[in-house]
Coordinates of C-alpha atoms in Angstrom, one line a residue:
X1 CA 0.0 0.0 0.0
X2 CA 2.8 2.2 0.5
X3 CA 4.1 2.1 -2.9
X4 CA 1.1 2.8 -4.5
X5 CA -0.1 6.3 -5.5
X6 CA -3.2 7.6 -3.9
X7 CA -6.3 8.3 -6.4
X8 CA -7.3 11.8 -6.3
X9 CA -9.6 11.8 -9.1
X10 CA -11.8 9.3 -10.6
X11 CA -12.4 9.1 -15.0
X12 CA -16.0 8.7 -15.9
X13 CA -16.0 6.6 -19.4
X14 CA -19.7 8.1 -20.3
X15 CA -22.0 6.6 -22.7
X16 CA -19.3 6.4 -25.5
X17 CA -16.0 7.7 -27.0
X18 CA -17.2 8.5 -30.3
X19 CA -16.9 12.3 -30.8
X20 CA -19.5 13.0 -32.9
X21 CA -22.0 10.0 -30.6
X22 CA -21.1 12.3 -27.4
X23 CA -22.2 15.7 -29.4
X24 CA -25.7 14.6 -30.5
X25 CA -25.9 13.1 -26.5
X26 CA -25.1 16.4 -25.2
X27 CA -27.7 18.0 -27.5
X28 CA -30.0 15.1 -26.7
X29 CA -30.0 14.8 -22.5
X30 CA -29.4 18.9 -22.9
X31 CA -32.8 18.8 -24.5
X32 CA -34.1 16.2 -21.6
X33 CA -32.4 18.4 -18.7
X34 CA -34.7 21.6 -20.0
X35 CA -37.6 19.4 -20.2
X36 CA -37.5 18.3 -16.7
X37 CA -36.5 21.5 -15.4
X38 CA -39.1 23.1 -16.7
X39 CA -41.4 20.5 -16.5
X40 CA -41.2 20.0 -13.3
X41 CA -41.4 23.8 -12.4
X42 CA -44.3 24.6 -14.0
X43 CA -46.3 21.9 -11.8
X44 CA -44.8 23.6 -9.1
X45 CA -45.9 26.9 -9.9
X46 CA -49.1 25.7 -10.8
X47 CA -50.0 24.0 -7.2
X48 CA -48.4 27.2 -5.4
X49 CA -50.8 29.9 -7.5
X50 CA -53.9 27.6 -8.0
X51 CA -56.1 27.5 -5.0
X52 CA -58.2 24.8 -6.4
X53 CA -54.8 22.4 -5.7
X54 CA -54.5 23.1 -2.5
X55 CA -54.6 19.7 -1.3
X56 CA -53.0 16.9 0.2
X57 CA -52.5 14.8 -3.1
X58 CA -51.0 18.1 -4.9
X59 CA -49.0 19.0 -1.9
X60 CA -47.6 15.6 -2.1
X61 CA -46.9 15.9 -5.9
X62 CA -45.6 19.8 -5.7
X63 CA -42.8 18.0 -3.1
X64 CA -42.0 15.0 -6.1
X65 CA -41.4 17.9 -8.7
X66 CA -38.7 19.5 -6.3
X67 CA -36.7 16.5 -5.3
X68 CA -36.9 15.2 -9.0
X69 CA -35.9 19.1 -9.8
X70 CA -32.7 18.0 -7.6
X71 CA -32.5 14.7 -8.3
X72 CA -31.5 15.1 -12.0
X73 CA -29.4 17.9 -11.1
X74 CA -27.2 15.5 -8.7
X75 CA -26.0 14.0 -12.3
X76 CA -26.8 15.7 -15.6
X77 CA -24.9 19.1 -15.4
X78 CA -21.9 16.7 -15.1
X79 CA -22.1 14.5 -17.7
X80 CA -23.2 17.3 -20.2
X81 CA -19.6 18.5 -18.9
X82 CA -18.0 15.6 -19.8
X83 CA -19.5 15.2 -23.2
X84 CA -17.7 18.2 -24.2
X85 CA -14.6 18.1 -22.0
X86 CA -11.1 16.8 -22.7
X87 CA -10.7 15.9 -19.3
X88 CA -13.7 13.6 -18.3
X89 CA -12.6 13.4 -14.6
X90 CA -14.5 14.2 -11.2
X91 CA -12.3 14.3 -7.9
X92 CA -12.6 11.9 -5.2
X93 CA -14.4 13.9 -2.8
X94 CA -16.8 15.2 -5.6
X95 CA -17.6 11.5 -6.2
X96 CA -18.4 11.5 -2.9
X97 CA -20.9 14.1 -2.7
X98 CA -22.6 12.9 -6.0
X99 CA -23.3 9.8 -4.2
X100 CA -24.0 11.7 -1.1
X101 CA -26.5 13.6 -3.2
X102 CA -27.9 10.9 -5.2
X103 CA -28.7 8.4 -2.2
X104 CA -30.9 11.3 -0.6
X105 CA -32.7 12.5 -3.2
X106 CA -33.7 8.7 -4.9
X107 CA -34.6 8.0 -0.7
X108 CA -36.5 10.8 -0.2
X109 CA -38.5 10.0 -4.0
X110 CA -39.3 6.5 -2.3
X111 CA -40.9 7.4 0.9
X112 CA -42.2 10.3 -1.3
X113 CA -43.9 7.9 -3.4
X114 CA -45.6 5.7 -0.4
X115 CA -46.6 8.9 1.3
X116 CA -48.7 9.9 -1.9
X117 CA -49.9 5.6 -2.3
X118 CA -51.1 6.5 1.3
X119 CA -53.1 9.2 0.4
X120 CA -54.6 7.9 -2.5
X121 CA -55.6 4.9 -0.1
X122 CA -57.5 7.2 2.3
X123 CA -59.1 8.8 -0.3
X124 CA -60.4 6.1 -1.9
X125 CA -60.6 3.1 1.0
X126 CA -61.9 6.0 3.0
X127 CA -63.1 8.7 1.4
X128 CA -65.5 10.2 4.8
X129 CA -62.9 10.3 7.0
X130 CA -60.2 11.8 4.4
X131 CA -59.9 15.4 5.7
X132 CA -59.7 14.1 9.5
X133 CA -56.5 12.2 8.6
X134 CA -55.0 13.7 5.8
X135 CA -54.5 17.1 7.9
X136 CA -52.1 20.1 6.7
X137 CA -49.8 18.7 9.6
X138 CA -49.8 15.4 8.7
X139 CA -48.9 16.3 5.4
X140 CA -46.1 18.5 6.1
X141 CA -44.9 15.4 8.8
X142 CA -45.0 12.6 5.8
X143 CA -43.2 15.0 3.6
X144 CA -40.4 15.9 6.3
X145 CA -40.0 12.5 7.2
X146 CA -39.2 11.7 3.5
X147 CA -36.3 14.3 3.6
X148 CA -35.0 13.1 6.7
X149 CA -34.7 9.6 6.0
X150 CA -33.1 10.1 2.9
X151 CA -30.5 12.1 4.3
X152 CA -29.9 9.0 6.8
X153 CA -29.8 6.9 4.2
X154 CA -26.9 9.5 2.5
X155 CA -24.9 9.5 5.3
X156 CA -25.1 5.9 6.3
X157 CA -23.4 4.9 3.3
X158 CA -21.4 7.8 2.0
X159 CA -19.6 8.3 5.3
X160 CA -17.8 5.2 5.8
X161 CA -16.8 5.8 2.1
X162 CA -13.8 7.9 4.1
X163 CA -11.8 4.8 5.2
X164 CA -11.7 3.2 1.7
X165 CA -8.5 3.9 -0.5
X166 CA -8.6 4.2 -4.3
X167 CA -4.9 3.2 -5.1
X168 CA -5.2 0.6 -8.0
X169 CA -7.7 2.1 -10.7
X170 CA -9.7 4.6 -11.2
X171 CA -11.4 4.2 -14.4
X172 CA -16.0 4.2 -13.4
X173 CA -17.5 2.6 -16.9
X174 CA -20.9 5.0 -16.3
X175 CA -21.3 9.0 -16.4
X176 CA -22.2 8.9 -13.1
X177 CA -20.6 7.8 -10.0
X178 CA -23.0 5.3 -8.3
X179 CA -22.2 2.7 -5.1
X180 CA -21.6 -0.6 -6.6
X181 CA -18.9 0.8 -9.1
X182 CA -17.3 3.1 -6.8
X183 CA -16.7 0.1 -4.2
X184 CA -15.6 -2.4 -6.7
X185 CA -12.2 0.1 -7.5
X186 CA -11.6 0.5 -4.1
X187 CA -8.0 -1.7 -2.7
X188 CA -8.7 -1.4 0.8
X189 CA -11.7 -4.1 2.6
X190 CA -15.1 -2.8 1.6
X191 CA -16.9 -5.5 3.1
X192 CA -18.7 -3.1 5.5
X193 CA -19.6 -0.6 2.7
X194 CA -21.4 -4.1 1.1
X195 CA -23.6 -4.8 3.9
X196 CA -24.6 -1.3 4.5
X197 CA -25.7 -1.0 0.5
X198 CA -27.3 -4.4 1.0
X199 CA -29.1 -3.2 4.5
X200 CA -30.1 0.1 2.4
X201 CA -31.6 -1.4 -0.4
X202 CA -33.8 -3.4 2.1
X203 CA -34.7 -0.4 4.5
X204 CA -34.8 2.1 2.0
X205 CA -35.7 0.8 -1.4
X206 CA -38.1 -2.5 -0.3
X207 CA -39.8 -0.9 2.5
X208 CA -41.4 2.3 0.7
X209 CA -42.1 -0.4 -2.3
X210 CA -43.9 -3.2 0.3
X211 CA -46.0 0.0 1.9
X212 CA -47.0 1.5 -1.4
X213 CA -47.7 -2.4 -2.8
X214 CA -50.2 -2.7 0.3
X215 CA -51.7 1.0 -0.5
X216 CA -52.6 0.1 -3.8
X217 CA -53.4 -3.7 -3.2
X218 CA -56.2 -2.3 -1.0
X219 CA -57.1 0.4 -3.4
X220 CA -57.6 -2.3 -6.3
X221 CA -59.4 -4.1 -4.0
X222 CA -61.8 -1.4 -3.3
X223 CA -62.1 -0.1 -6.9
X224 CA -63.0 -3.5 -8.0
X225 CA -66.3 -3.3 -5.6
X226 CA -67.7 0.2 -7.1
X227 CA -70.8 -1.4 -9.1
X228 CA -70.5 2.0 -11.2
X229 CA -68.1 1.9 -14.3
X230 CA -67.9 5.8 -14.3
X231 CA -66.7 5.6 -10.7
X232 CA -64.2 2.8 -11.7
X233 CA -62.9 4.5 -14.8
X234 CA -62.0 7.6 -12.2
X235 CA -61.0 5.7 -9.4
X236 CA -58.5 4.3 -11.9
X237 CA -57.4 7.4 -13.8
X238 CA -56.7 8.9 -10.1
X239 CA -54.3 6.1 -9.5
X240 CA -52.7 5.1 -12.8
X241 CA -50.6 7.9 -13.1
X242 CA -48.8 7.4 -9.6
X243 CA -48.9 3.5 -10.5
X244 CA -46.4 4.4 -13.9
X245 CA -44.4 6.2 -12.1
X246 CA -43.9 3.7 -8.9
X247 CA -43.6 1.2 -11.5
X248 CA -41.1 3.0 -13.3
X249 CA -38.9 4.1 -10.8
X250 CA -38.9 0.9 -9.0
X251 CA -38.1 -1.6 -11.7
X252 CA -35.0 0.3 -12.9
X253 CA -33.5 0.8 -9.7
X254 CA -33.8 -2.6 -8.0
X255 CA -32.6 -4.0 -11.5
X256 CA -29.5 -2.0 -11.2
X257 CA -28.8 -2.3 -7.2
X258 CA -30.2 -5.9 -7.0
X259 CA -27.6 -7.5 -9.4
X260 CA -23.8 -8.8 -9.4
X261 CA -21.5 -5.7 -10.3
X262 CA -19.9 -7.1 -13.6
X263 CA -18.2 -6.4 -16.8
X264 CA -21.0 -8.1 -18.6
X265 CA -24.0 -6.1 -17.6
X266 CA -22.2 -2.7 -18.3
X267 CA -24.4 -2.1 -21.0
X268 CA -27.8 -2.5 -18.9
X269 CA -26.4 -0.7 -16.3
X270 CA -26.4 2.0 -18.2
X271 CA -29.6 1.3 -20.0
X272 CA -31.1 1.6 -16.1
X273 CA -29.1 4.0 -14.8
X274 CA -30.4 6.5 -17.3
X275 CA -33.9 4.9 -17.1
X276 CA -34.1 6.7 -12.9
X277 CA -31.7 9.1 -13.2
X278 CA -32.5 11.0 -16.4
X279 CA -35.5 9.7 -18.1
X280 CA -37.7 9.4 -15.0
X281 CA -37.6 12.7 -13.6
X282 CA -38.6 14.6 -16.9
X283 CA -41.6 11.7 -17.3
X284 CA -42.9 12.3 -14.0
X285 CA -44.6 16.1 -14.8
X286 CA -45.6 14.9 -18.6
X287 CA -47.6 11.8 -17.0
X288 CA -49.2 13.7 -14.3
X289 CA -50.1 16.6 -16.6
X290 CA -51.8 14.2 -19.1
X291 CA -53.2 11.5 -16.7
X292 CA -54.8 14.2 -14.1
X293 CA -57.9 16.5 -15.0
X294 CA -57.7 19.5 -12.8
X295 CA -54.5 20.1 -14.3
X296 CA -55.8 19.9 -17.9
X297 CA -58.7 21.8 -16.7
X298 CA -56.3 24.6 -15.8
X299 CA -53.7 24.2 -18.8
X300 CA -57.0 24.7 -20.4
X301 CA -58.2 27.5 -19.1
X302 CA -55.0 29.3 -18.6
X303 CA -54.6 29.0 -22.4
X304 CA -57.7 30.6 -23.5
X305 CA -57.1 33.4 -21.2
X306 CA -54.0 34.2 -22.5
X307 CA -55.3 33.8 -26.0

């Protein structure tokens, strides 16, 4: 260990090496970024100025547009740098805080995401008693518990990340820096660093899953009993839109956590590493916009005023 020089920096490989390949990418996730930045903004704006989505299920949904605001900001504006860099390198320390970054935000989406499955429950399982338990307080309690778990979640994994040394190589075979890949270059033990990823993925990652699962296994359940098929079709059109995006998120994530870290699935790593870091933030305000009426209603209407 003595003899060996200490990595400072780590070199992100990207999404290829071809010149003219990495142009039309930056054009291509540039194009993606501004989507989901302003996607995502606009749904914001429109919760904070419209008084008729002043409620529980758009306060939850304003909250998902921020941390998917900051989510894709933990790793786009660095990989568009890279695409047009000589240098595709990040330091050590901002590998770290990528990571640190990531881990939070993805976290915080999760509980996020069973918050909002519990509020659909309520409302539908329950629809009388849906303003006693879905309070302003109890909102803003589900939401802050969200943001405080996932920054447990950061530091219980991204601080231990101190005692590993990076000595042998330093090439990542992604755009991003991510856990499994990170761990894999280090020379020093990382079996701790293993355990708590493994530990995460359970308390983290299958938790919020299991408690959205039940939510919407008991809303099913409940739409399947409405003898109307109007009520059905809108009991199912409140839900499907929050069920594409669990699914979503979900399915690429435990694909690319849940798996051996090897040479041979570089390719779908990628493939799924894009799929929750890129693609599903900028989906998340297109499928709400089109799946939910009140805001078509308001699109709507804001359109012919300004006309």
């Amino acid at each position: 260990m003595e003899n060996q020089t200490i990595i400072t920096e780590f070199i992100l490989l990207g999404l290829s090496s071809d010149p003219q390949v990495q142009i039309f990418l930056f054009f291509l996730f540039l194009i993606i970024y501004a989507t989901t930045l302003l996607g995502n903004s606009v749904i914001i704006f429109l919760i904070k100025t419209e008084p008729g989505l002043h409620t529980p299920m758009f306060f939850f949904l304003s909250h998902l547009a921020f941390v998917d605001i900051c989510y894709s900001s933990v790793t786009v504006p660095k990989m568009l740098e890279n695409f047009v860099a000589k240098q595709k390198t990040i330091s050590v320390v901002g590998c770290f805080a990528q990571i640190f970054f990531f881990l939070q935000f993805a976290c915080a989406e999760f509980y996020l995401l069973s918050a909002m499955a519990y509020d659909r429950y309520v409302a539908i399982c329950d629809p009388l008693h849906y303003s006693t338990i879905m309070k302003k307080r109890i909102c803003r309690q589900l939401v802050g518990g969200t943001w405080v778990i996932g920054l447990f979640d950061a530091v219980l994994n991204t601080l231990p990340l101190k005692n590993l040394t990076f000595c042998r190589f330093n090439t990542i075979p992604f755009y991003t820096c991510e856990l499994p890949p990170v761990l894999s270059l280090s020379c020093s033990e990382s079996f701790t660093n293993y355990m708590l990823t493994l530990a995460s993925v359970f308390l983290f990652g299958i938790i919020p899953f299991l408690l959205t699962l039940i939510s919407y296994i008991y809303i099913i359940s409940s739409i399947l009993k409405i003898h109307s098929a109007k009520g059905k079709s809108k009991a199912f059109s409140t839900c499907s839109s929050h069920l594409i995006v669990v699914c979503l998120c979900y399915f690429s994530v435990f694909s690319r956590y849940m798996k051996p870290n090897s040479k041979s699935f570089k390719h779908l790593d990628s493939v799924l590493s894009i799929q929750y870091n890129i693609i599903t933030p900028m989906l998340n305000p297109i499928i709400y916009s089109l799946k939910n009426k009140e805001i078509k209603n308001i699109f709507q209407k804001r359109f012919r005023n300004s006309r």
